[in-house]
C-alpha positions as YAML, in Angstrom:
chain: A
units: angstrom
residues:
- id: 1
  name: MET
  ca: [8.44, -49.02, -55.02]
- id: 2
  name: LYS
  ca: [8.29, -45.67, -56.78]
- id: 3
  name: ILE
  ca: [10.54, -42.87, -55.58]
- id: 4
  name: VAL
  ca: [8.41, -39.76, -55.11]
- id: 5
  name: ALA
  ca: [9.67, -36.36, -56.22]
- id: 6
  name: GLU
  ca: [10.11, -33.81, -53.48]
- id: 7
  name: PRO
  ca: [7.61, -30.92, -53.23]
- id: 8
  name: LEU
  ca: [8.41, -27.56, -54.78]
- id: 9
  name: SER
  ca: [8.73, -25.99, -51.34]
- id: 10
  name: VAL
  ca: [11.68, -28.29, -50.63]
- id: 11
  name: LEU
  ca: [13.15, -28.19, -54.12]
- id: 12
  name: ARG
  ca: [13.31, -24.40, -54.16]
- id: 13
  name: SER
  ca: [15.65, -24.53, -51.16]
- id: 14
  name: ARG
  ca: [18.26, -26.35, -53.26]
- id: 15
  name: THR
  ca: [21.22, -24.25, -54.37]
- id: 16
  name: SER
  ca: [21.89, -26.12, -57.63]
- id: 17
  name: TYR
  ca: [21.79, -24.57, -61.08]
- id: 18
  name: LYS
  ca: [18.31, -25.93, -61.77]
- id: 19
  name: TRP
  ca: [16.77, -24.15, -58.80]
- id: 20
  name: GLN
  ca: [18.75, -20.91, -58.74]
- id: 21
  name: THR
  ca: [18.59, -19.85, -62.39]
- id: 22
  name: TYR
  ca: [14.98, -18.65, -62.64]
- id: 23
  name: PRO
  ca: [12.47, -16.85, -60.39]
- id: 24
  name: ALA
  ca: [10.11, -18.87, -58.21]
- id: 25
  name: ASP
  ca: [7.20, -18.49, -60.65]
- id: 26
  name: VAL
  ca: [9.08, -20.48, -63.31]
- id: 27
  name: LEU
  ca: [8.90, -24.27, -63.50]
- id: 28
  name: PRO
  ca: [12.48, -25.37, -64.31]
- id: 29
  name: LEU
  ca: [12.36, -28.35, -66.67]
- id: 30
  name: PHE
  ca: [15.55, -27.61, -68.57]
- id: 31
  name: VAL
  ca: [18.85, -28.89, -67.13]
- id: 32
  name: ALA
  ca: [19.27, -32.63, -66.47]
- id: 33
  name: GLU
  ca: [18.81, -32.75, -62.71]
- id: 34
  name: MET
  ca: [16.15, -34.90, -61.07]
- id: 35
  name: ASP
  ca: [13.70, -33.81, -58.37]
- id: 36
  name: TYR
  ca: [13.95, -37.02, -56.32]
- id: 37
  name: PRO
  ca: [15.65, -37.32, -52.91]
- id: 38
  name: LEU
  ca: [19.06, -39.00, -52.98]
- id: 39
  name: ALA
  ca: [19.35, -42.74, -52.54]
- id: 40
  name: GLU
  ca: [19.94, -43.47, -48.86]
- id: 41
  name: PRO
  ca: [23.12, -45.52, -49.47]
- id: 42
  name: VAL
  ca: [24.58, -42.59, -51.38]
- id: 43
  name: GLN
  ca: [23.60, -40.13, -48.65]
- id: 44
  name: GLN
  ca: [25.13, -42.32, -45.98]
- id: 45
  name: ALA
  ca: [28.35, -42.84, -47.93]
- id: 46
  name: ILE
  ca: [28.89, -39.09, -48.23]
- id: 47
  name: ILE
  ca: [27.94, -38.43, -44.61]
- id: 48
  name: ALA
  ca: [30.27, -41.17, -43.38]
- id: 49
  name: ARG
  ca: [33.23, -39.66, -45.22]
- id: 50
  name: VAL
  ca: [32.46, -36.18, -43.85]
- id: 51
  name: LEU
  ca: [32.06, -37.48, -40.29]
- id: 52
  name: ALA
  ca: [35.43, -39.20, -40.67]
- id: 53
  name: SER
  ca: [36.95, -35.93, -41.97]
- id: 54
  name: ASP
  ca: [37.92, -37.98, -45.01]
- id: 55
  name: THR
  ca: [37.85, -35.21, -47.59]
- id: 56
  name: GLY
  ca: [41.35, -35.30, -49.05]
- id: 57
  name: TYR
  ca: [42.67, -36.56, -52.35]
- id: 58
  name: ILE
  ca: [41.72, -39.97, -53.73]
- id: 59
  name: ALA
  ca: [44.25, -42.75, -53.26]
- id: 60
  name: GLY
  ca: [43.36, -44.31, -56.60]
- id: 61
  name: PRO
  ca: [40.44, -45.59, -58.68]
- id: 62
  name: GLU
  ca: [40.25, -49.09, -57.17]
- id: 63
  name: PRO
  ca: [37.04, -48.75, -55.09]
- id: 64
  name: VAL
  ca: [34.92, -47.33, -57.88]
- id: 65
  name: ALA
  ca: [36.62, -49.52, -60.49]
- id: 66
  name: GLN
  ca: [35.55, -52.63, -58.58]
- id: 67
  name: ALA
  ca: [32.05, -51.25, -58.04]
- id: 68
  name: PHE
  ca: [31.52, -50.24, -61.67]
- id: 69
  name: ALA
  ca: [32.85, -53.55, -62.98]
- id: 70
  name: GLY
  ca: [30.43, -55.40, -60.71]
- id: 71
  name: TYR
  ca: [27.51, -53.22, -61.77]
- id: 72
  name: ALA
  ca: [28.31, -53.59, -65.48]
- id: 73
  name: GLY
  ca: [28.46, -57.37, -65.14]
- id: 74
  name: ARG
  ca: [25.20, -57.65, -63.22]
- id: 75
  name: THR
  ca: [23.27, -55.15, -65.32]
- id: 76
  name: TRP
  ca: [24.47, -55.66, -68.90]
- id: 77
  name: GLY
  ca: [26.56, -58.84, -68.79]
- id: 78
  name: TRP
  ca: [29.57, -56.71, -69.70]
- id: 79
  name: GLN
  ca: [32.69, -58.20, -68.15]
- id: 80
  name: VAL
  ca: [35.03, -55.31, -67.35]
- id: 81
  name: ASP
  ca: [38.50, -55.78, -65.89]
- id: 82
  name: PRO
  ca: [38.71, -53.28, -62.98]
- id: 83
  name: GLY
  ca: [42.33, -52.74, -63.99]
- id: 84
  name: ASP
  ca: [41.10, -51.17, -67.23]
- id: 85
  name: ILE
  ca: [39.30, -48.37, -65.37]
- id: 86
  name: ARG
  ca: [40.58, -44.88, -64.61]
- id: 87
  name: THR
  ca: [38.78, -41.94, -63.02]
- id: 88
  name: THR
  ca: [38.49, -38.19, -63.38]
- id: 89
  name: THR
  ca: [36.16, -35.43, -62.28]
- id: 90
  name: ASP
  ca: [33.28, -35.72, -64.79]
- id: 91
  name: VAL
  ca: [32.37, -37.06, -68.20]
- id: 92
  name: SER
  ca: [33.06, -33.80, -70.04]
- id: 93
  name: VAL
  ca: [36.60, -33.69, -68.66]
- id: 94
  name: ALA
  ca: [36.98, -37.38, -69.51]
- id: 95
  name: ILE
  ca: [35.98, -36.69, -73.12]
- id: 96
  name: VAL
  ca: [38.42, -33.80, -73.50]
- id: 97
  name: GLU
  ca: [41.30, -35.78, -72.01]
- id: 98
  name: CYS
  ca: [40.52, -38.81, -74.20]
- id: 99
  name: LEU
  ca: [40.44, -36.59, -77.28]
- id: 100
  name: ARG
  ca: [43.81, -35.14, -76.33]
- id: 101
  name: GLN
  ca: [45.22, -38.66, -76.42]
- id: 102
  name: THR
  ca: [43.51, -39.80, -79.62]
- id: 103
  name: VAL
  ca: [43.31, -36.70, -81.85]
- id: 104
  name: PRO
  ca: [46.24, -34.64, -83.15]
- id: 105
  name: VAL
  ca: [46.21, -30.86, -82.85]
- id: 106
  name: ASP
  ca: [43.93, -29.50, -85.59]
- id: 107
  name: GLY
  ca: [42.45, -32.97, -86.03]
- id: 108
  name: SER
  ca: [38.72, -33.56, -86.47]
- id: 109
  name: VAL
  ca: [36.00, -35.15, -84.34]
- id: 110
  name: VAL
  ca: [32.64, -36.39, -85.62]
- id: 111
  name: ILE
  ca: [29.47, -35.65, -83.68]
- id: 112
  name: THR
  ca: [25.89, -36.67, -84.53]
- id: 113
  name: PRO
  ca: [23.39, -33.85, -83.99]
- id: 114
  name: PRO
  ca: [20.95, -33.12, -82.57]
- id: 115
  name: VAL
  ca: [23.25, -33.89, -79.67]
- id: 116
  name: TYR
  ca: [24.24, -32.86, -76.14]
- id: 117
  name: PRO
  ca: [25.43, -29.24, -76.53]
- id: 118
  name: PRO
  ca: [28.91, -29.64, -74.94]
- id: 119
  name: PHE
  ca: [29.80, -32.03, -77.79]
- id: 120
  name: TYR
  ca: [30.24, -28.86, -79.85]
- id: 121
  name: GLU
  ca: [32.61, -27.37, -77.26]
- id: 122
  name: LEU
  ca: [34.74, -30.29, -76.08]
- id: 123
  name: PRO
  ca: [36.67, -30.99, -79.33]
- id: 124
  name: PRO
  ca: [37.81, -27.35, -79.63]
- id: 125
  name: GLU
  ca: [38.94, -27.54, -76.01]
- id: 126
  name: ALA
  ca: [41.17, -30.41, -77.15]
- id: 127
  name: GLU
  ca: [42.33, -28.28, -80.14]
- id: 128
  name: ALA
  ca: [40.27, -30.23, -82.65]
- id: 129
  name: THR
  ca: [37.50, -29.26, -85.04]
- id: 130
  name: VAL
  ca: [33.93, -30.56, -85.17]
- id: 131
  name: VAL
  ca: [32.47, -32.49, -88.11]
- id: 132
  name: GLU
  ca: [28.70, -32.91, -88.06]
- id: 133
  name: VAL
  ca: [27.08, -36.12, -89.31]
- id: 134
  name: PRO
  ca: [23.42, -35.72, -88.35]
- id: 135
  name: LEU
  ca: [21.30, -38.61, -87.19]
- id: 136
  name: LEU
  ca: [18.69, -39.90, -89.61]
- id: 137
  name: LEU
  ca: [14.99, -39.75, -88.75]
- id: 138
  name: THR
  ca: [13.16, -42.66, -90.37]
- id: 139
  name: GLY
  ca: [9.65, -43.99, -90.10]
- id: 140
  name: THR
  ca: [10.75, -46.17, -87.18]
- id: 141
  name: GLY
  ca: [12.72, -43.49, -85.34]
- id: 142
  name: TRP
  ca: [16.22, -42.04, -85.19]
- id: 143
  name: ARG
  ca: [19.42, -43.88, -86.07]
- id: 144
  name: LEU
  ca: [23.07, -43.30, -86.88]
- id: 145
  name: ASP
  ca: [23.74, -42.54, -90.55]
- id: 146
  name: LEU
  ca: [26.40, -45.21, -91.10]
- id: 147
  name: PRO
  ca: [27.09, -44.41, -94.79]
- id: 148
  name: ALA
  ca: [27.61, -40.74, -93.94]
- id: 149
  name: LEU
  ca: [29.84, -41.71, -91.00]
- id: 150
  name: GLU
  ca: [31.95, -43.83, -93.33]
- id: 151
  name: ARG
  ca: [32.35, -40.90, -95.69]
- id: 152
  name: ALA
  ca: [33.48, -38.70, -92.80]
- id: 153
  name: PHE
  ca: [35.91, -41.36, -91.60]
- id: 154
  name: ALA
  ca: [37.28, -41.83, -95.12]
- id: 155
  name: ARG
  ca: [37.88, -38.09, -95.41]
- id: 156
  name: GLY
  ca: [40.22, -38.28, -92.44]
- id: 157
  name: ALA
  ca: [38.23, -37.88, -89.22]
- id: 158
  name: ASP
  ca: [40.35, -38.80, -86.21]
- id: 159
  name: ALA
  ca: [37.66, -39.60, -83.64]
- id: 160
  name: MET
  ca: [33.94, -39.77, -83.04]
- id: 161
  name: LEU
  ca: [31.94, -38.85, -79.98]
- id: 162
  name: LEU
  ca: [29.21, -41.46, -79.60]
- id: 163
  name: CYS
  ca: [26.29, -40.63, -77.31]
- id: 164
  name: ASN
  ca: [24.89, -43.99, -76.14]
- id: 165
  name: PRO
  ca: [22.09, -43.60, -75.09]
- id: 166
  name: HIS
  ca: [21.76, -40.46, -77.18]
- id: 167
  name: ASN
  ca: [20.90, -37.16, -75.51]
- id: 168
  name: PRO
  ca: [18.42, -35.49, -76.23]
- id: 169
  name: LEU
  ca: [16.53, -38.29, -77.99]
- id: 170
  name: GLY
  ca: [16.81, -41.10, -75.45]
- id: 171
  name: LEU
  ca: [17.90, -43.29, -78.37]
- id: 172
  name: VAL
  ca: [19.51, -46.61, -77.40]
- id: 173
  name: HIS
  ca: [21.70, -47.77, -80.27]
- id: 174
  name: SER
  ca: [21.27, -51.42, -81.21]
- id: 175
  name: ALA
  ca: [24.09, -53.94, -80.89]
- id: 176
  name: GLU
  ca: [23.97, -54.39, -84.67]
- id: 177
  name: THR
  ca: [24.45, -50.66, -85.25]
- id: 178
  name: LEU
  ca: [27.30, -50.49, -82.75]
- id: 179
  name: ARG
  ca: [29.07, -53.45, -84.36]
- id: 180
  name: ALA
  ca: [28.80, -51.78, -87.75]
- id: 181
  name: LEU
  ca: [30.22, -48.57, -86.29]
- id: 182
  name: ALA
  ca: [33.07, -50.50, -84.67]
- id: 183
  name: ASP
  ca: [33.91, -52.10, -88.02]
- id: 184
  name: LEU
  ca: [34.12, -48.66, -89.62]
- id: 185
  name: SER
  ca: [36.22, -47.42, -86.73]
- id: 186
  name: ALA
  ca: [38.71, -50.24, -87.21]
- id: 187
  name: LYS
  ca: [38.73, -49.91, -91.02]
- id: 188
  name: TYR
  ca: [39.70, -46.25, -90.89]
- id: 189
  name: GLY
  ca: [41.56, -46.15, -87.56]
- id: 190
  name: VAL
  ca: [39.06, -43.76, -85.97]
- id: 191
  name: ALA
  ca: [38.85, -43.58, -82.18]
- id: 192
  name: VAL
  ca: [35.33, -43.81, -80.72]
- id: 193
  name: ILE
  ca: [34.70, -42.13, -77.36]
- id: 194
  name: SER
  ca: [31.40, -43.55, -76.12]
- id: 195
  name: ASP
  ca: [29.55, -41.39, -73.58]
- id: 196
  name: GLU
  ca: [27.33, -43.87, -71.71]
- id: 197
  name: ILE
  ca: [26.27, -41.72, -68.77]
- id: 198
  name: HIS
  ca: [22.54, -42.32, -69.39]
- id: 199
  name: ALA
  ca: [22.89, -46.11, -69.69]
- id: 200
  name: PRO
  ca: [21.58, -47.02, -66.20]
- id: 201
  name: LEU
  ca: [18.40, -45.08, -67.04]
- id: 202
  name: THR
  ca: [17.40, -47.41, -69.89]
- id: 203
  name: TYR
  ca: [13.84, -48.58, -69.33]
- id: 204
  name: ASP
  ca: [14.55, -52.10, -70.58]
- id: 205
  name: SER
  ca: [17.95, -52.99, -69.13]
- id: 206
  name: GLU
  ca: [18.42, -55.71, -71.73]
- id: 207
  name: ALA
  ca: [18.06, -53.16, -74.54]
- id: 208
  name: PHE
  ca: [21.24, -51.23, -73.71]
- id: 209
  name: THR
  ca: [24.50, -52.49, -75.22]
- id: 210
  name: PRO
  ca: [27.84, -51.10, -73.95]
- id: 211
  name: TYR
  ca: [29.92, -50.12, -76.95]
- id: 212
  name: LEU
  ca: [33.05, -51.93, -75.77]
- id: 213
  name: SER
  ca: [31.11, -55.17, -75.39]
- id: 214
  name: VAL
  ca: [30.17, -55.57, -79.07]
- id: 215
  name: SER
  ca: [33.45, -56.68, -80.68]
- id: 216
  name: GLU
  ca: [37.24, -56.73, -80.64]
- id: 217
  name: ALA
  ca: [37.15, -53.84, -83.11]
- id: 218
  name: ALA
  ca: [35.18, -51.74, -80.62]
- id: 219
  name: ARG
  ca: [37.63, -52.55, -77.85]
- id: 220
  name: GLU
  ca: [40.67, -51.84, -80.03]
- id: 221
  name: PHE
  ca: [39.77, -48.22, -80.82]
- id: 222
  name: GLY
  ca: [37.01, -47.42, -78.31]
- id: 223
  name: ILE
  ca: [36.97, -45.83, -74.86]
- id: 224
  name: CYS
  ca: [33.88, -45.75, -72.64]
- id: 225
  name: VAL
  ca: [33.32, -42.67, -70.48]
- id: 226
  name: THR
  ca: [30.53, -42.74, -67.93]
- id: 227
  name: ALA
  ca: [29.52, -41.90, -64.37]
- id: 228
  name: ALA
  ca: [26.91, -42.59, -61.72]
- id: 229
  name: SER
  ca: [26.10, -38.90, -61.70]
- id: 230
  name: LYS
  ca: [23.13, -38.86, -64.07]
- id: 231
  name: ALA
  ca: [21.30, -41.98, -62.90]
- id: 232
  name: TRP
  ca: [21.77, -41.29, -59.18]
- id: 233
  name: ASN
  ca: [21.55, -37.48, -59.44]
- id: 234
  name: ILE
  ca: [25.00, -36.77, -58.00]
- id: 235
  name: ALA
  ca: [26.57, -34.56, -60.68]
- id: 236
  name: GLY
  ca: [27.97, -32.21, -58.05]
- id: 237
  name: THR
  ca: [30.03, -34.92, -56.38]
- id: 238
  name: LYS
  ca: [32.41, -35.16, -59.36]
- id: 239
  name: CYS
  ca: [33.54, -38.66, -60.26]
- id: 240
  name: ALA
  ca: [33.61, -40.25, -63.71]
- id: 241
  name: VAL
  ca: [35.14, -43.45, -65.02]
- id: 242
  name: MET
  ca: [37.02, -44.16, -68.25]
- id: 243
  name: VAL
  ca: [37.36, -47.70, -69.58]
- id: 244
  name: GLY
  ca: [39.97, -48.80, -72.10]
- id: 245
  name: SER
  ca: [40.18, -52.52, -72.91]
- id: 246
  name: SER
  ca: [43.00, -52.82, -75.46]
- id: 247
  name: ASP
  ca: [46.71, -52.21, -75.31]
- id: 248
  name: ARG
  ca: [46.16, -49.11, -77.43]
- id: 249
  name: THR
  ca: [43.47, -47.55, -75.24]
- id: 250
  name: ARG
  ca: [45.12, -48.54, -71.94]
- id: 251
  name: LEU
  ca: [48.22, -46.71, -73.09]
- id: 252
  name: GLN
  ca: [46.11, -43.69, -74.00]
- id: 253
  name: LEU
  ca: [44.50, -43.62, -70.56]
- id: 254
  name: ASP
  ca: [47.84, -44.11, -68.84]
- id: 255
  name: SER
  ca: [49.42, -41.31, -70.90]
- id: 256
  name: MET
  ca: [47.12, -38.71, -69.36]
- id: 257
  name: PRO
  ca: [48.67, -36.28, -66.86]
- id: 258
  name: GLU
  ca: [48.45, -37.44, -63.25]
- id: 259
  name: GLU
  ca: [46.23, -34.45, -62.49]
- id: 260
  name: VAL
  ca: [43.41, -35.92, -64.60]
- id: 261
  name: SER
  ca: [42.91, -38.64, -62.01]
- id: 262
  name: ALA
  ca: [43.73, -36.41, -59.04]
- id: 263
  name: ARG
  ca: [40.77, -34.16, -59.90]
- id: 264
  name: THR
  ca: [38.37, -36.96, -58.92]
- id: 265
  name: SER
  ca: [36.44, -36.01, -55.76]
- id: 266
  name: ILE
  ca: [36.83, -38.44, -52.88]
- id: 267
  name: LEU
  ca: [33.20, -37.78, -51.97]
- id: 268
  name: GLY
  ca: [32.17, -38.52, -55.54]
- id: 269
  name: LEU
  ca: [34.21, -41.71, -55.56]
- id: 270
  name: HIS
  ca: [32.50, -43.05, -52.43]
- id: 271
  name: ALA
  ca: [29.07, -41.82, -53.56]
- id: 272
  name: SER
  ca: [29.57, -43.68, -56.85]
- id: 273
  name: VAL
  ca: [30.65, -46.86, -55.09]
- id: 274
  name: ALA
  ca: [27.48, -46.74, -52.99]
- id: 275
  name: ALA
  ca: [25.37, -46.10, -56.09]
- id: 276
  name: TYR
  ca: [26.80, -49.00, -58.08]
- id: 277
  name: ASP
  ca: [26.90, -51.44, -55.15]
- id: 278
  name: ASP
  ca: [23.73, -50.58, -53.23]
- id: 279
  name: GLY
  ca: [21.71, -48.08, -55.28]
- id: 280
  name: GLY
  ca: [19.84, -50.60, -57.41]
- id: 281
  name: PRO
  ca: [16.53, -50.61, -55.50]
- id: 282
  name: TRP
  ca: [16.41, -46.81, -55.46]
- id: 283
  name: LEU
  ca: [17.14, -46.63, -59.19]
- id: 284
  name: ALA
  ca: [14.40, -49.17, -59.91]
- id: 285
  name: GLY
  ca: [11.97, -46.95, -58.02]
- id: 286
  name: VAL
  ca: [13.09, -43.89, -59.95]
- id: 287
  name: LEU
  ca: [12.71, -45.70, -63.26]
- id: 288
  name: ASP
  ca: [9.20, -46.72, -62.22]
- id: 289
  name: SER
  ca: [8.33, -43.06, -61.59]
- id: 290
  name: LEU
  ca: [10.01, -41.95, -64.79]
- id: 291
  name: ALA
  ca: [8.13, -44.56, -66.82]
- id: 292
  name: THR
  ca: [4.87, -43.21, -65.43]
- id: 293
  name: ASN
  ca: [5.84, -39.64, -66.32]
- id: 294
  name: ARG
  ca: [7.01, -40.69, -69.77]
- id: 295
  name: GLU
  ca: [3.51, -41.95, -70.53]
- id: 296
  name: LEU
  ca: [1.80, -39.08, -68.69]
- id: 297
  name: LEU
  ca: [3.62, -36.59, -70.89]
- id: 298
  name: ALA
  ca: [2.32, -38.36, -73.99]
- id: 299
  name: GLU
  ca: [-1.22, -38.22, -72.62]
- id: 300
  name: LEU
  ca: [-0.96, -34.56, -71.66]
- id: 301
  name: LEU
  ca: [0.41, -33.50, -75.02]
- id: 302
  name: SER
  ca: [-2.19, -35.54, -76.88]
- id: 303
  name: ALA
  ca: [-4.97, -33.89, -74.88]
- id: 304
  name: HIS
  ca: [-3.70, -30.30, -74.76]
- id: 305
  name: LEU
  ca: [-1.03, -29.79, -77.44]
- id: 306
  name: PRO
  ca: [-1.61, -32.45, -80.11]
- id: 307
  name: GLU
  ca: [0.46, -30.47, -82.62]
- id: 308
  name: VAL
  ca: [3.62, -31.13, -80.57]
- id: 309
  name: ILE
  ca: [5.40, -34.28, -81.75]
- id: 310
  name: TYR
  ca: [6.87, -36.44, -78.97]
- id: 311
  name: ARG
  ca: [8.57, -39.80, -79.28]
- id: 312
  name: PRO
  ca: [8.94, -41.33, -75.78]
- id: 313
  name: PRO
  ca: [12.63, -41.99, -75.06]
- id: 314
  name: ALA
  ca: [13.95, -45.51, -74.59]
- id: 315
  name: ALA
  ca: [16.32, -44.19, -71.93]
- id: 316
  name: GLY
  ca: [16.56, -41.18, -69.67]
- id: 317
  name: TYR
  ca: [14.14, -38.53, -68.54]
- id: 318
  name: LEU
  ca: [14.57, -36.02, -71.36]
- id: 319
  name: ALA
  ca: [11.84, -35.47, -73.94]
- id: 320
  name: TRP
  ca: [12.75, -34.04, -77.35]
- id: 321
  name: LEU
  ca: [9.68, -32.06, -78.39]
- id: 322
  name: ASP
  ca: [8.92, -30.83, -81.90]
- id: 323
  name: PHE
  ca: [7.00, -27.55, -81.55]
- id: 324
  name: ARG
  ca: [7.04, -26.66, -85.24]
- id: 325
  name: GLY
  ca: [3.36, -27.45, -85.61]
- id: 326
  name: LEU
  ca: [2.48, -24.68, -83.14]
- id: 327
  name: GLY
  ca: [4.08, -21.86, -85.11]
- id: 328
  name: TRP
  ca: [6.29, -20.79, -82.21]
- id: 329
  name: GLY
  ca: [9.28, -20.07, -84.42]
- id: 330
  name: GLY
  ca: [12.82, -21.34, -84.27]
- id: 331
  name: ASP
  ca: [13.18, -21.10, -80.48]
- id: 332
  name: PRO
  ca: [9.98, -22.32, -78.80]
- id: 333
  name: ALA
  ca: [11.77, -22.51, -75.44]
- id: 334
  name: ALA
  ca: [11.92, -18.70, -75.43]
- id: 335
  name: ILE
  ca: [8.14, -18.48, -75.79]
- id: 336
  name: ALA
  ca: [7.61, -21.21, -73.17]
- id: 337
  name: LEU
  ca: [9.71, -19.24, -70.70]
- id: 338
  name: GLU
  ca: [8.54, -15.71, -71.39]
- id: 339
  name: GLN
  ca: [4.85, -16.42, -71.91]
- id: 340
  name: GLY
  ca: [4.31, -19.63, -69.96]
- id: 341
  name: GLN
  ca: [6.93, -19.46, -67.17]
- id: 342
  name: VAL
  ca: [8.20, -22.91, -68.10]
- id: 343
  name: ALA
  ca: [11.95, -23.26, -68.61]
- id: 344
  name: LEU
  ca: [12.86, -25.77, -71.33]
- id: 345
  name: GLU
  ca: [16.26, -26.38, -72.90]
- id: 346
  name: PRO
  ca: [16.35, -24.61, -76.29]
- id: 347
  name: GLY
  ca: [16.60, -26.99, -79.21]
- id: 348
  name: LEU
  ca: [19.04, -24.65, -80.97]
- id: 349
  name: LYS
  ca: [21.68, -25.56, -78.39]
- id: 350
  name: PHE
  ca: [21.72, -29.09, -79.86]
- id: 351
  name: GLY
  ca: [22.68, -27.85, -83.33]
- id: 352
  name: ARG
  ca: [20.82, -26.36, -86.26]
- id: 353
  name: HIS
  ca: [18.70, -29.49, -86.47]
- id: 354
  name: GLY
  ca: [17.12, -28.38, -83.20]
- id: 355
  name: THR
  ca: [15.38, -25.42, -84.81]
- id: 356
  name: GLY
  ca: [11.76, -25.46, -83.67]
- id: 357
  name: PHE
  ca: [12.47, -28.05, -80.93]
- id: 358
  name: ALA
  ca: [12.95, -27.93, -77.18]
- id: 359
  name: ARG
  ca: [14.02, -30.49, -74.57]
- id: 360
  name: LEU
  ca: [11.86, -31.09, -71.51]
- id: 361
  name: ASN
  ca: [13.03, -32.80, -68.30]
- id: 362
  name: PHE
  ca: [10.23, -34.97, -66.89]
- id: 363
  name: ALA
  ca: [12.11, -36.17, -63.78]
- id: 364
  name: CYS
  ca: [9.68, -34.29, -61.59]
- id: 365
  name: SER
  ca: [6.36, -34.91, -59.88]
- id: 366
  name: PRO
  ca: [3.32, -35.70, -62.03]
- id: 367
  name: GLU
  ca: [1.76, -32.53, -60.65]
- id: 368
  name: VAL
  ca: [4.63, -30.34, -61.86]
- id: 369
  name: LEU
  ca: [4.61, -32.04, -65.26]
- id: 370
  name: THR
  ca: [0.87, -31.53, -65.58]
- id: 371
  name: GLU
  ca: [1.16, -27.88, -64.59]
- id: 372
  name: ALA
  ca: [3.95, -27.33, -67.11]
- id: 373
  name: VAL
  ca: [1.93, -28.70, -70.03]
- id: 374
  name: THR
  ca: [-1.14, -26.79, -68.83]
- id: 375
  name: ARG
  ca: [0.86, -23.57, -68.91]
- id: 376
  name: LEU
  ca: [2.18, -24.28, -72.40]
- id: 377
  name: ALA
  ca: [-1.33, -25.07, -73.63]
- id: 378
  name: ALA
  ca: [-2.55, -21.78, -72.17]
- id: 379
  name: VAL
  ca: [0.07, -19.91, -74.19]
- id: 380
  name: GLN
  ca: [-1.11, -21.59, -77.37]
- id: 381
  name: ALA
  ca: [-4.75, -20.85, -76.52]
- id: 382
  name: ARG
  ca: [-4.23, -17.10, -76.15]
- id: 383
  name: PRO
  ca: [-5.59, -14.99, -79.01]
- id: 384
  name: ALA
  ca: [-2.75, -13.78, -81.18]
- id: 385
  name: VAL
  ca: [-2.44, -11.57, -84.20]
- id: 386
  name: GLY
  ca: [0.08, -13.32, -86.43]
- id: 387
  name: PRO
  ca: [2.69, -15.80, -85.19]
- id: 388
  name: LEU
  ca: [3.72, -15.87, -81.57]
- id: 389
  name: GLU
  ca: [6.85, -13.91, -80.78]
- id: 390
  name: PRO
  ca: [9.29, -14.58, -77.95]
...
């Protein structure tokens, strides 16, 4: 059964970043928060801990380790040893702490733009530099540029941040591609930190392949970082998991300061356990709603803004939109906001390859999505002398 997005009157009472950043006349379709009510098992897990005054420090990762291992096995056939799992506050912190263990000071980290904007910031936080190896856009869609990655690895890269599924494209890397990447990783001794936070939001569950499941080479040098936060909309509860399945990566996880684990929220831990153990029906309903919106967006753009190029994502609720055909300049999100009162995530945040693009969050009601595209179409329809200016 579909999960229905809450009405704007309720959503505007939320105090999260999505709903407090812009005035009430702006439709906020930028940051990756969903407009659906929380899954009841997650709600009840948090309420139960609060009613028990159980809001101290976590005793250890065991509850969520068991829950995640069970979910991974049921969903992807990935057999994870719960003993290989550690926790921390969120995926960004997990990435930084993994880089600190795998990359020397002044080392280098490969990223594949256009990519989640913090990927530009997290390596410097770990005292490393960023090396860009852009994704390739082919006639059949986006993919990793394996020859270019090999060149970067051969030049001495120490690690790679893999986004799987890839934000903002919703690209689900194939098992074949991941095996090839793992072979390169092993050949050159490059650590791969695989951010798999969007994995539960894959529309065809059989299409997603966990990186550590593809080969011994992947397990030798790879670490998975993920969380229930994106799929179950609980980013504010603060709990992420890190998986290392080789002697090398277990040692790296165990070499982290004790505080890395201690920063995990006890409410986030129990919310995540509830999500992985009992949140499946809710997630199925959300995916049903998202699938409808994914197609609705295609229909709306085709009818009202056919110049905008949109490739429906294979995972997630983020649409990467190419506005270059409209003549809105390098930052179409600025025009969408200032002239259409629709807040999109600027493509420029995802690297220089995002020039002329913007990311739209369609985890909202069909009515809000329709209104957003209607507003953007109205901007384009206005008489203008010369190109539109933000």
